[in-house]
Amino acid sequence: MTSYPAADSITQSRALKDWVDECARLTNPDRIVWCNGSEDERRRLTAEAIEAGVLIPLNQEKRPGCYLHRSNPNDVARTEEVTFICSPTRAQAGPTNNWMAPGEAYQKLGALLKGSMKGRTMYVIPYVMGPLGSRFAKVGVEISDSIYVALSMRIMTRMGAAALEMLGASDDFNRGLHCTLGLDPQKRFICHFPQDNTIWSVGSGYGGNALLSKKCFALRIASWLGRQEGWLAEHMLILGLQNPAGETRYIAAAFPSACGKTNLAMLMPPAALKGWKVFTVGDDIAWIRVGPDGGLWATNPEFGYFGVAPGTSMKSNPNAMRSVERDALFTNVAMTADGDIWWEGMDVPAPAGLIDWRGRPWSAASGEKAAHPNSRFTTPMANNPVLSPHAEDPQGVPISAIIFGGRRATTMPLVLESRDWTHGVYMGATMGSETTAAAAGQVGVVRRDPMAMLPFCGYNVGDYLGHWLEMRKHIAKPPRIFMVNWFRKDAAGQFMWPGYGENLRVLKWMIDRIHGDAGARDTPVGRVPNAADLDLTGLAMSAAQVDQALAIDAGEWKNEMASAGEFFARIGDTLPAALKATHGEIAAALGVDATHRQAG
Ligand code: GTP
Ligand code: SPV
Ligand code: MN
């Protein structure tokens, strides 16, 4: 097998060279290509991907540098049931993760990987997560036989020479080995070895399964590193909110997959709220540390966005639409007759001659979606017209508020403020949300998704919640914690709240609660504004309608408490006592039994 260029001319890390050799001996590729992240390399790989039918050029006049990828129809979302945490013991993975013994996993996947790259190219993809030169930053190297992965990684991460420079002669890097294995669902396993800083992923080419920098490293492995090292790796967007006086405050928000992070991070303020601006620091992942001032500081470890396409329009998220005007990869969207893109909820009628996400002619009469519900765009964050000037700040940004939020048709009010850190952690810990198309399986089922990390926590969830509580001791100036729900529905099944840009009104209330004098009423489950406490200037909704979105329904909360209680029981021994106590106090205040589901 040949290597371009020779490893010795590229890296001083003996450990890296040895590991690449080891992977090559196992998988037996025809050639090894070390990626350097250059523009020349992008052109070359793109041409090869087009030649191989992996990428389809879009209309280069309308969308310069943009390409379409159609995935195997059996490989369109993360697959949680074949995702494993391979810690030494089952207890370390905890009750919410699939566990496989490390020896068994290495053996099982090793057998699948044996000779698996014969006839193929092995890409060695070094990357940095976090701003260059930052104490937050970490190096990873992904080895993959997928040219789509290589091209995506150069958008999503700081890929190539910069990573090898940061690594130097060190052996401290995440080792990610990925092989597509013909995309056979029977051979699909995503295995994490936190104790070895290693990920082995086989049988899938899909985003979160295959771009190992993202959920695998920056959340599952990093959450575990964060516990060892005293910081937090979270499934959170980070935004800067600038008021008319020009002061900017930063907010981090955790919502489950396909529940609104990218949209909130790029929010376009409503015209009626003059002088307010939102800037994006990150749209999916936050690495958070205690800063020298005793507050929490956050960075976005990524370099691009892997965003949900359907529902994105010039009306709902104009900044996202502008971010995909050039140099974007689209996966599983529909293609127009003139080589442009289209998806449901783009707010332009489906043009004639549309080709669906599988490459077949589409007609509205088919009753099928033209774009896959989990179709996505991959685009450099530099394309974002409202990218924060601090998005690459090595120090990160100081966090004033943390938000947890789910997709809930009932129960959860538009916004809820916690009483203190422990109550806020309780809110995050008991969060529920309806499942979405971002993961394979049934859509629309409410499940407990603590801190939006259920599929992404790399260790025992009880210990994870304990780590959140423990962090408080090191934070002299803790951010305030809130809960939101943009997705509550009325009796007719319509969203009660218009969402998107209008969500700014809720963020403004939060900042006014922290730094100003906005009002709220106390309830057993937290503090809630009355409609009169929110700035509703220019909003086409009556105060009564807003109050409906803010209502706390005792009957709904009885079920909510029971469901949270069941989840806590499932966590078992490792559940922190303080959270159990908070649960009991709230249940008592609501006058309900804390452990058993109520009839009706
Ligand atoms: P991941 O990338 O999977 O982590 O998703 P995400 O949390 O970034 O979700 P995203 O912002 O892409 O939104 C997912 C879907 O929710 C899209 O179809 C959006 O149009 C829709 N959505 C986002 N914000 C709102 C909102 O405020 N109200 C309503 N009704 N829908 C929203
Ligand atoms: C999510 O599912 O939360 C995503 C997409 O952000 S993926 O990268 O596939 O995890
Ligand atoms: Mn996500």
XYZ file of C-alpha atoms and ligand atoms in Angstrom:
643
model
C 0.000 0.000 0.000
C 1.150 3.570 -0.682
C 0.944 6.619 1.552
C 0.587 10.225 0.249
C 2.680 11.894 1.458
C 4.915 9.623 3.539
C 3.945 9.750 7.222
C 7.433 10.756 8.331
C 7.286 13.991 6.343
C 3.975 14.926 7.960
C 3.934 14.359 11.689
C 6.387 14.184 14.553
C 3.969 12.166 16.615
C 5.316 8.629 16.905
C 1.996 7.612 18.473
C 0.061 8.920 15.482
C 2.299 7.162 12.955
C 2.095 3.909 14.916
C -1.679 4.122 15.204
C -2.136 4.837 11.476
C 0.152 1.852 10.717
C -1.864 -0.326 13.064
C -5.167 0.696 11.423
C -3.687 0.147 7.962
C -2.505 -3.355 8.933
C -6.001 -4.120 10.199
C -8.021 -2.676 7.293
C -5.531 -3.161 4.428
C -6.375 -0.122 2.224
C -4.919 0.267 -1.289
C -3.663 3.734 -0.452
C -3.403 6.099 2.485
C -4.088 9.817 2.007
C -3.162 12.272 4.764
C -5.506 15.270 4.596
C -3.904 18.699 4.986
C -7.014 20.873 4.726
C -5.768 22.888 1.717
C -7.967 24.400 -0.979
C -6.146 22.305 -3.565
C -7.038 19.179 -1.633
C -10.709 20.223 -1.481
C -10.797 20.613 -5.279
C -9.129 17.242 -5.823
C -11.337 15.318 -3.386
C -14.460 17.028 -4.729
C -13.583 16.004 -8.299
C -12.995 12.423 -7.141
C -16.278 12.384 -5.215
C -18.168 13.589 -8.291
C -16.434 10.966 -10.432
C -17.451 8.281 -7.922
C -21.063 9.505 -7.845
C -20.803 10.400 -4.138
C -21.440 14.093 -4.847
C -23.692 15.657 -7.468
C -22.710 19.200 -8.519
C -25.523 21.688 -7.963
C -26.052 24.710 -10.218
C -22.693 26.466 -9.790
C -24.076 29.843 -10.867
C -26.843 29.761 -8.285
C -24.904 27.889 -5.598
C -21.162 28.133 -6.135
C -19.187 25.395 -4.409
C -22.351 23.489 -3.420
C -22.930 19.758 -3.892
C -25.644 17.216 -3.157
C -25.046 13.862 -1.502
C -27.691 11.142 -1.527
C -27.085 8.648 1.235
C -28.093 5.032 1.213
C -31.835 5.125 2.128
C -31.105 2.746 5.028
C -28.623 5.243 6.468
C -30.316 8.587 7.075
C -30.130 9.245 10.830
C -28.209 8.353 13.994
C -28.819 4.794 15.165
C -28.981 4.854 18.954
C -29.741 1.144 19.388
C -26.329 0.194 17.919
C -24.397 2.933 19.721
C -22.354 1.618 22.654
C -20.322 2.981 25.528
C -17.556 0.417 26.020
C -16.343 1.388 29.476
C -14.647 -1.313 31.577
C -17.872 -1.968 33.527
C -21.561 -1.809 32.652
C -22.166 0.401 35.689
C -19.816 3.059 34.267
C -21.999 3.296 31.145
C -25.095 3.489 33.344
C -28.759 2.624 32.810
C -29.376 4.854 29.770
C -26.511 3.716 27.520
C -26.008 0.497 25.595
C -22.887 -1.169 26.949
C -20.476 -3.616 25.401
C -17.377 -4.926 27.190
C -14.295 -3.271 25.629
C -12.623 -6.595 24.802
C -15.753 -7.890 23.117
C -16.232 -4.665 21.140
C -12.635 -4.545 19.909
C -12.906 -8.172 18.884
C -16.297 -7.931 17.205
C -15.564 -4.719 15.285
C -11.962 -5.819 14.694
C -13.285 -8.870 12.832
C -15.504 -6.616 10.694
C -12.641 -4.185 10.055
C -10.184 -6.891 9.022
C -9.265 -6.195 5.379
C -12.299 -3.870 5.136
C -10.492 -1.148 3.149
C -9.102 -3.495 0.501
C -9.466 -1.725 -2.850
C -10.282 1.517 -1.065
C -8.546 4.690 0.089
C -7.878 5.352 3.743
C -8.151 9.054 4.600
C -6.235 10.215 7.657
C -8.091 13.295 8.883
C -6.415 15.277 11.694
C -8.580 17.976 13.270
C -8.823 20.435 16.160
C -11.980 20.885 18.229
C -12.102 24.369 19.742
C -10.457 27.660 18.829
C -6.769 27.338 17.910
C -4.517 28.285 20.798
C -7.331 27.908 23.342
C -7.082 25.947 26.593
C -10.413 24.418 25.501
C -8.991 22.962 22.253
C -8.364 19.246 21.707
C -6.936 17.216 18.824
C -8.644 14.288 17.172
C -7.694 12.170 14.183
C -10.312 10.301 12.194
C -9.368 7.499 9.845
C -12.128 6.867 7.309
C -12.690 5.162 3.973
C -15.394 7.727 3.097
C -14.562 10.683 0.852
C -17.865 12.269 1.986
C -16.566 12.116 5.565
C -13.225 13.647 4.529
C -14.969 16.534 2.734
C -17.486 17.046 5.547
C -14.798 17.060 8.239
C -13.010 19.950 6.535
C -16.213 21.988 6.888
C -17.143 20.851 10.398
C -13.696 21.060 12.045
C -10.386 22.892 11.851
C -8.942 20.122 9.731
C -5.448 19.359 8.465
C -2.082 21.005 9.045
C -3.231 23.090 12.037
C -4.109 19.915 13.930
C -0.755 18.238 13.264
C 0.953 21.421 14.367
C -1.015 21.502 17.603
C -0.355 17.800 18.191
C 3.395 18.122 17.660
C 5.137 15.033 19.038
C 2.374 14.334 21.559
C 0.343 11.140 21.858
C -2.680 12.990 23.239
C -5.347 12.788 20.542
C -8.715 11.124 20.045
C -8.412 8.041 17.865
C -11.419 7.605 15.580
C -11.557 4.679 13.184
C -14.446 4.666 10.725
C -15.271 2.255 7.924
C -18.444 2.222 5.806
C -18.471 -1.588 5.252
C -20.893 -1.280 2.351
C -23.391 0.452 4.670
C -24.727 -2.889 5.803
C -27.167 -2.264 8.698
C -26.251 -5.691 10.108
C -22.662 -4.495 10.461
C -23.507 -1.106 11.990
C -21.906 -0.384 15.377
C -20.747 2.889 16.919
C -18.486 2.054 19.850
C -16.843 4.462 22.309
C -13.913 3.559 24.549
C -13.620 6.540 26.938
C -10.693 5.017 28.841
C -8.722 4.769 25.554
C -9.906 8.097 24.053
C -10.964 5.911 21.111
C -13.997 5.528 18.827
C -14.667 2.704 16.350
C -17.594 3.250 13.999
C -18.595 0.824 11.263
C -21.422 0.301 8.782
C -22.791 3.841 8.507
C -21.845 6.979 6.564
C -24.424 9.207 8.266
C -23.474 12.475 10.064
C -23.491 11.752 13.766
C -22.497 8.110 13.200
C -19.583 8.879 10.863
C -18.302 12.427 11.487
C -16.595 11.236 14.644
C -15.591 14.743 15.769
C -19.169 15.638 16.550
C -21.362 13.528 18.810
C -18.813 10.734 19.324
C -15.819 12.840 20.382
C -17.130 16.323 21.272
C -19.990 14.917 23.380
C -19.672 11.245 24.381
C -15.918 11.082 24.926
C -15.620 14.780 25.900
C -18.393 14.538 28.518
C -16.333 11.805 30.181
C -13.107 13.836 29.870
C -15.008 16.815 31.302
C -15.896 14.832 34.393
C -12.254 13.839 34.933
C -10.983 17.359 34.264
C -13.731 19.480 35.870
C -15.596 20.934 32.896
C -18.758 20.287 30.861
C -19.305 19.077 27.280
C -22.929 19.804 26.387
C -25.439 19.497 23.522
C -25.932 23.269 23.530
C -26.030 26.218 21.188
C -24.304 29.407 22.301
C -25.638 32.821 21.280
C -24.820 36.447 21.984
C -27.807 38.714 22.641
C -27.097 42.414 22.123
C -29.527 44.952 23.569
C -30.271 48.385 22.052
C -27.617 49.913 24.343
C -25.019 47.691 22.678
C -24.445 45.362 25.663
C -24.060 41.686 24.741
C -24.954 38.786 27.021
C -24.363 35.155 26.181
C -26.815 32.294 26.570
C -26.237 28.543 26.205
C -29.239 26.341 25.431
C -29.693 22.563 25.344
C -32.536 21.218 23.182
C -32.681 17.625 21.909
C -31.900 16.802 18.278
C -34.109 18.648 15.789
C -35.696 20.761 18.544
C -34.478 24.221 17.563
C -30.821 24.864 18.496
C -29.630 26.000 15.052
C -32.716 28.163 14.689
C -32.328 29.884 18.063
C -28.579 30.348 17.554
C -29.212 32.284 14.305
C -32.390 34.052 15.433
C -33.557 37.047 13.402
C -35.195 39.516 15.840
C -38.734 40.662 15.021
C -38.879 44.167 13.503
C -40.917 45.445 16.459
C -38.040 44.805 18.901
C -35.820 47.566 17.594
C -32.115 47.521 18.254
C -31.878 43.892 19.468
C -29.427 41.589 17.714
C -28.460 37.941 18.004
C -24.997 36.584 17.150
C -24.122 32.900 16.784
C -21.208 31.430 18.727
C -22.239 27.793 18.165
C -25.314 25.827 17.084
C -24.936 22.303 18.542
C -22.117 21.735 21.035
C -20.641 23.780 23.888
C -17.492 23.060 25.874
C -17.865 24.953 29.137
C -15.285 25.776 31.799
C -15.051 27.937 34.897
C -13.226 31.167 33.997
C -10.855 33.296 36.061
C -13.814 35.480 37.136
C -15.627 32.492 38.669
C -18.272 32.459 35.958
C -18.882 29.849 33.256
C -17.202 30.419 29.875
C -18.167 28.519 26.742
C -16.648 27.763 23.350
C -18.071 26.053 20.305
C -15.620 23.251 19.450
C -16.914 22.991 15.869
C -16.100 24.991 12.737
C -19.286 24.455 10.696
C -22.963 23.607 10.983
C -24.675 20.285 10.230
C -28.196 21.670 10.213
C -31.694 20.289 9.627
C -32.963 21.432 6.193
C -36.772 20.981 6.359
C -38.485 23.949 7.955
C -35.578 26.270 7.138
C -36.824 29.232 5.089
C -36.161 32.925 4.464
C -38.990 33.532 6.921
C -38.054 31.097 9.708
C -34.247 31.323 9.501
C -32.910 33.746 6.882
C -29.393 33.551 8.341
C -29.292 29.799 7.726
C -30.553 30.302 4.164
C -27.764 32.825 3.565
C -25.246 30.453 5.139
C -25.944 27.823 2.466
C -25.621 30.070 -0.574
C -22.082 28.825 -1.230
C -19.621 26.060 -0.275
C -22.279 23.877 1.356
C -22.860 20.127 1.107
C -26.491 19.036 1.135
C -27.492 15.544 2.176
C -30.831 13.975 1.164
C -32.585 17.196 0.092
C -34.625 17.385 -3.130
C -33.078 18.810 -6.328
C -34.829 21.151 -8.761
C -34.718 20.791 -12.549
C -32.116 23.565 -12.750
C -29.826 21.980 -10.156
C -30.899 23.923 -7.086
C -32.142 22.609 -3.743
C -35.624 22.293 -2.267
C -37.211 20.918 0.884
C -40.516 20.948 2.727
C -41.034 24.151 4.703
C -38.705 26.230 2.504
C -41.683 28.520 1.904
C -41.431 28.341 -1.870
C -43.860 26.120 -3.782
C -42.425 22.808 -5.006
C -41.263 23.534 -8.557
C -42.117 21.223 -11.454
C -39.518 18.590 -12.300
C -38.338 18.036 -8.737
C -36.080 15.032 -8.041
C -36.642 13.564 -4.564
C -33.965 12.712 -2.004
C -33.584 9.222 -3.438
C -33.032 10.565 -6.964
C -36.476 9.769 -8.332
C -38.897 12.171 -10.091
C -41.273 13.541 -7.460
C -44.877 14.667 -7.639
C -47.044 16.107 -4.892
C -49.615 13.402 -5.689
C -47.232 10.716 -4.390
C -47.963 11.876 -0.843
C -44.280 11.355 -0.033
C -41.783 13.929 1.168
C -39.422 15.213 -1.526
C -36.647 15.863 1.006
C -35.957 13.389 3.796
C -37.294 14.754 7.144
C -33.711 14.529 8.467
C -32.089 15.976 5.349
C -29.276 18.353 6.276
C -26.822 20.995 5.135
C -23.153 21.090 6.069
C -21.736 24.594 5.823
C -18.757 26.587 7.169
C -19.664 28.794 10.128
C -17.797 31.628 8.360
C -20.780 31.770 5.954
C -23.109 32.838 8.773
C -23.966 36.545 8.367
C -24.511 36.840 12.144
C -21.445 34.887 13.262
C -20.310 36.282 16.613
C -16.992 38.171 16.571
C -16.173 35.952 19.573
C -16.925 32.623 17.854
C -13.184 31.933 17.660
C -12.218 33.655 20.885
C -9.769 31.326 22.677
C -11.276 32.371 26.038
C -14.817 31.584 24.943
C -17.740 33.785 26.008
C -19.162 34.365 29.511
C -22.520 32.622 30.026
C -25.309 34.601 31.777
C -28.079 32.039 31.345
C -28.485 28.341 30.626
C -31.677 27.126 28.978
C -33.072 23.614 28.797
C -35.935 22.930 26.433
C -37.862 20.099 24.872
C -40.495 19.556 22.236
C -43.686 19.161 24.251
C -47.242 19.410 22.933
C -48.527 19.703 26.512
C -47.566 20.532 30.107
C -44.395 22.589 29.695
C -45.031 26.349 29.660
C -43.327 28.680 27.184
C -40.767 29.541 29.865
C -39.954 28.628 33.461
C -37.236 30.052 35.696
C -35.479 27.895 38.279
C -35.075 28.962 41.901
C -31.396 28.067 42.154
C -28.679 25.908 40.572
C -29.957 22.631 42.075
C -33.503 23.318 40.915
C -32.136 24.246 37.471
C -30.170 20.993 37.292
C -33.373 19.196 38.344
C -35.231 20.859 35.454
C -32.562 19.706 33.012
C -32.438 16.243 34.561
C -36.188 15.657 34.241
C -36.604 17.229 30.830
C -38.848 15.341 28.437
C -39.080 15.691 24.678
C -40.788 14.085 21.700
C -38.458 11.984 19.545
C -37.600 13.387 16.080
C -36.293 12.209 12.704
C -32.693 12.943 13.781
C -32.531 9.406 15.190
C -33.842 6.217 13.589
C -37.027 4.919 15.254
C -40.474 6.175 16.107
C -41.054 9.940 15.915
C -43.211 11.922 18.358
C -42.866 9.764 21.485
C -42.135 11.674 24.699
C -39.018 10.363 26.418
C -36.879 11.718 29.260
C -33.825 13.357 27.726
C -31.729 14.816 30.557
C -30.008 18.019 29.397
C -30.695 16.840 25.786
C -27.797 14.429 26.431
C -29.653 11.086 26.615
C -28.020 9.787 23.401
C -24.741 11.631 23.977
C -23.644 11.155 27.581
C -20.485 9.043 27.590
C -20.901 7.696 31.129
C -23.425 6.922 33.865
C -26.215 9.520 33.730
C -26.513 9.614 37.531
C -22.815 10.470 37.797
C -23.295 13.031 35.033
C -26.047 14.773 37.021
C -23.793 14.571 40.082
C -21.037 16.286 38.085
C -23.422 19.130 37.218
C -24.211 19.605 40.934
C -20.530 19.314 41.868
C -19.568 22.016 39.348
C -21.568 24.549 41.395
C -18.882 24.459 44.104
C -16.378 25.848 41.632
C -18.625 28.516 40.111
C -18.585 31.723 42.138
C -20.959 33.437 39.707
C -23.375 30.796 38.390
C -25.574 31.562 35.378
C -29.320 31.422 35.954
C -31.109 28.335 34.609
C -34.378 28.400 32.628
C -36.624 25.919 30.823
C -38.445 26.711 27.558
C -40.964 25.031 25.256
C -41.646 26.500 21.799
C -43.795 23.506 20.814
C -46.901 23.536 23.047
C -50.099 22.937 21.084
C -53.702 24.065 21.537
C -56.809 21.871 21.375
C -56.837 22.269 17.568
C -53.292 20.920 17.330
C -51.761 24.293 16.415
C -48.589 25.648 18.009
C -49.608 28.126 20.737
C -46.499 30.238 20.211
C -45.211 31.474 16.826
C -41.618 30.562 17.707
C -38.493 31.352 15.668
C -37.717 35.129 15.748
C -40.460 35.720 18.302
C -38.488 33.590 20.770
C -36.372 36.714 21.277
C -39.162 38.001 23.543
C -38.499 35.101 25.907
C -34.711 35.632 25.835
C -35.250 39.319 26.575
C -37.385 38.434 29.603
C -34.602 36.184 30.889
C -31.978 38.909 30.581
C -34.376 41.360 32.243
C -34.881 38.882 35.083
C -31.131 38.691 35.614
C -30.149 42.311 35.078
C -33.437 44.214 35.248
C -36.811 44.127 36.899
C -39.055 41.844 34.828
C -41.881 40.273 36.820
C -42.763 36.630 37.431
C -45.122 34.594 39.571
C -44.060 31.720 41.779
C -45.502 28.281 41.090
C -44.607 24.893 42.600
C -42.618 24.061 39.447
C -40.763 27.357 39.063
C -41.225 31.031 38.233
C -43.356 31.923 35.227
C -44.033 35.322 33.660
C -47.547 36.593 33.127
C -48.227 37.817 29.591
C -47.859 41.360 30.949
C -44.262 40.597 32.024
C -43.175 39.845 28.442
C -42.457 42.477 25.796
C -45.258 41.738 23.332
C -44.816 44.888 21.199
C -46.035 44.197 17.672
C -46.898 40.547 18.367
C -50.073 39.323 16.657
C -51.326 37.478 19.742
C -53.675 38.469 22.529
C -52.459 38.526 26.141
C -54.968 35.720 26.830
C -53.354 33.548 24.153
C -49.905 34.217 25.584
C -51.169 33.364 29.069
C -52.450 30.064 27.680
C -48.906 29.246 26.480
C -47.651 30.123 29.981
C -50.254 28.145 31.920
C -49.359 25.531 34.535
C -51.968 22.761 34.493
C -52.020 20.779 37.732
C -53.395 17.638 36.069
C -50.689 17.624 33.388
C -48.022 18.194 36.033
C -49.180 15.186 38.038
C -48.342 12.982 35.062
C -45.120 14.879 34.475
C -43.969 14.301 38.058
C -44.844 10.619 37.825
C -42.905 10.230 34.605
C -39.904 12.078 36.067
C -40.161 9.878 39.164
C -40.074 6.742 37.018
C -36.996 8.039 35.244
C -35.279 8.786 38.554
C -36.117 5.264 39.743
C -34.510 3.911 36.580
C -31.309 5.841 37.285
C -31.237 4.149 40.674
C -28.306 4.389 43.109
C -26.263 6.979 41.271
C -29.068 9.566 41.262
C -27.838 12.481 43.422
C -29.794 12.795 46.666
C -30.286 16.539 46.113
C -32.271 15.867 42.926
C -34.406 13.254 44.635
C -35.082 15.757 47.416
C -36.025 18.489 44.930
C -38.401 16.049 43.233
C -40.046 15.290 46.569
C -40.420 18.977 47.461
C -42.048 19.859 44.145
C -44.342 16.830 44.327
C -45.392 17.854 47.840
C -46.054 21.433 46.722
C -48.212 20.091 43.877
C -49.923 17.709 46.307
C -49.009 14.581 44.318
C -47.354 11.249 45.036
C -43.799 11.594 43.809
C -43.302 8.038 42.603
C -46.424 6.605 41.007
C -48.239 7.559 37.834
C -51.644 9.029 38.594
C -54.771 7.574 37.053
C -56.089 9.716 34.140
P -29.911 19.034 15.673
O -29.027 19.558 14.595
O -30.534 17.712 15.319
O -29.253 18.969 17.006
O -31.210 20.006 15.721
P -31.466 21.486 16.291
O -31.747 21.423 17.753
O -30.387 22.406 15.848
O -32.851 21.871 15.591
P -33.172 22.926 14.424
O -32.923 24.346 14.836
O -32.517 22.477 13.181
O -34.754 22.750 14.292
C -35.347 21.510 14.020
C -36.754 21.696 13.495
O -37.537 22.424 14.440
C -36.799 22.483 12.187
O -37.703 21.869 11.313
C -37.276 23.828 12.607
O -37.979 24.486 11.586
C -38.160 23.549 13.827
N -38.137 24.691 14.796
C -37.033 25.332 15.255
N -37.371 26.353 16.101
C -38.725 26.334 16.175
C -39.676 27.155 16.890
O -39.354 28.094 17.615
N -40.995 26.804 16.741
C -41.382 25.766 15.931
N -42.686 25.500 15.845
N -40.512 24.991 15.240
C -39.206 25.276 15.348
C -28.267 15.574 16.244
O -28.867 14.533 15.906
O -28.352 16.069 17.399
C -27.434 16.289 15.262
C -27.138 15.620 14.000
O -26.948 17.370 15.537
S -25.933 14.404 14.225
O -24.628 14.985 13.889
O -26.232 13.329 13.322
O -25.904 13.947 15.588
Mn -27.464 18.001 17.655
